[in-house]
GROMACS .gro file of C-alpha atoms in nm:
model
   66
    1UNK     CA    1  -0.678   1.366   1.178
    2UNK     CA    2  -0.432   1.286   0.938
    3UNK     CA    3  -0.540   1.251   0.549
    4UNK     CA    4  -0.363   1.054   0.327
    5UNK     CA    5  -0.360   1.140  -0.064
    6UNK     CA    6  -0.443   0.900  -0.335
    7UNK     CA    7  -0.123   0.744  -0.478
    8UNK     CA    8   0.090   0.854  -0.196
    9UNK     CA    9   0.298   0.628   0.030
   10UNK     CA   10   0.220   0.346   0.246
   11UNK     CA   11   0.340   0.536   0.510
   12UNK     CA   12   0.071   0.848   0.436
   13UNK     CA   13  -0.176   0.594   0.409
   14UNK     CA   14  -0.105   0.418   0.752
   15UNK     CA   15  -0.077   0.738   0.962
   16UNK     CA   16  -0.413   0.842   0.815
   17UNK     CA   17  -0.568   0.480   0.936
   18UNK     CA   18  -0.362   0.469   1.272
   19UNK     CA   19  -0.440   0.837   1.363
   20UNK     CA   20  -0.804   0.817   1.313
   21UNK     CA   21  -1.015   0.734   1.611
   22UNK     CA   22  -1.237   0.491   1.378
   23UNK     CA   23  -0.925   0.306   1.250
   24UNK     CA   24  -1.025   0.422   0.912
   25UNK     CA   25  -0.773   0.652   0.726
   26UNK     CA   26  -0.954   0.910   0.503
   27UNK     CA   27  -0.794   0.924   0.151
   28UNK     CA   28  -0.874   1.243  -0.082
   29UNK     CA   29  -0.741   1.328  -0.413
   30UNK     CA   30  -0.526   1.621  -0.487
   31UNK     CA   31  -0.784   1.840  -0.500
   32UNK     CA   32  -0.869   1.755  -0.132
   33UNK     CA   33  -1.238   1.534  -0.242
   34UNK     CA   34  -1.320   1.226  -0.061
   35UNK     CA   35  -1.234   0.891  -0.290
   36UNK     CA   36  -1.210   0.672  -0.021
   37UNK     CA   37  -1.096   0.502   0.347
   38UNK     CA   38  -0.807   0.263   0.421
   39UNK     CA   39  -0.794   0.014   0.752
   40UNK     CA   40  -0.410  -0.021   0.885
   41UNK     CA   41  -0.457  -0.398   0.758
   42UNK     CA   42  -0.546  -0.325   0.394
   43UNK     CA   43  -0.213  -0.104   0.431
   44UNK     CA   44  -0.022  -0.371   0.567
   45UNK     CA   45  -0.158  -0.601   0.315
   46UNK     CA   46  -0.090  -0.387   0.033
   47UNK     CA   47   0.299  -0.358   0.186
   48UNK     CA   48   0.362  -0.726   0.207
   49UNK     CA   49   0.217  -0.780  -0.164
   50UNK     CA   50   0.442  -0.503  -0.301
   51UNK     CA   51   0.742  -0.675  -0.074
   52UNK     CA   52   0.644  -1.003  -0.209
   53UNK     CA   53   0.628  -0.898  -0.583
   54UNK     CA   54   0.965  -0.717  -0.545
   55UNK     CA   55   1.137  -1.014  -0.427
   56UNK     CA   56   0.961  -1.223  -0.700
   57UNK     CA   57   1.136  -1.014  -0.943
   58UNK     CA   58   1.475  -1.023  -0.836
   59UNK     CA   59   1.525  -1.359  -0.787
   60UNK     CA   60   1.653  -1.555  -1.075
   61UNK     CA   61   1.409  -1.763  -1.329
   62UNK     CA   62   1.443  -2.131  -1.287
   63UNK     CA   63   1.601  -2.259  -1.548
   64UNK     CA   64   1.448  -2.535  -1.777
   65UNK     CA   65   1.683  -2.790  -1.876
   66UNK     CA   66   1.552  -2.963  -2.222
   0.00000   0.00000   0.00000
């Protein structure tokens, strides 16, 4: 199956998870050593969290009148 690199893209991690018969993508470091595994639902959750954080950082802060 496909390996995902630690610190790589969400797409890479999702591809690794979806292409694995077990549903768990293998994550390796830059030297190819195992650092863990990831499921598609974990990747989707991370994408949703990042999108929410980006939305909240671009929304204007509410002004408090004093």
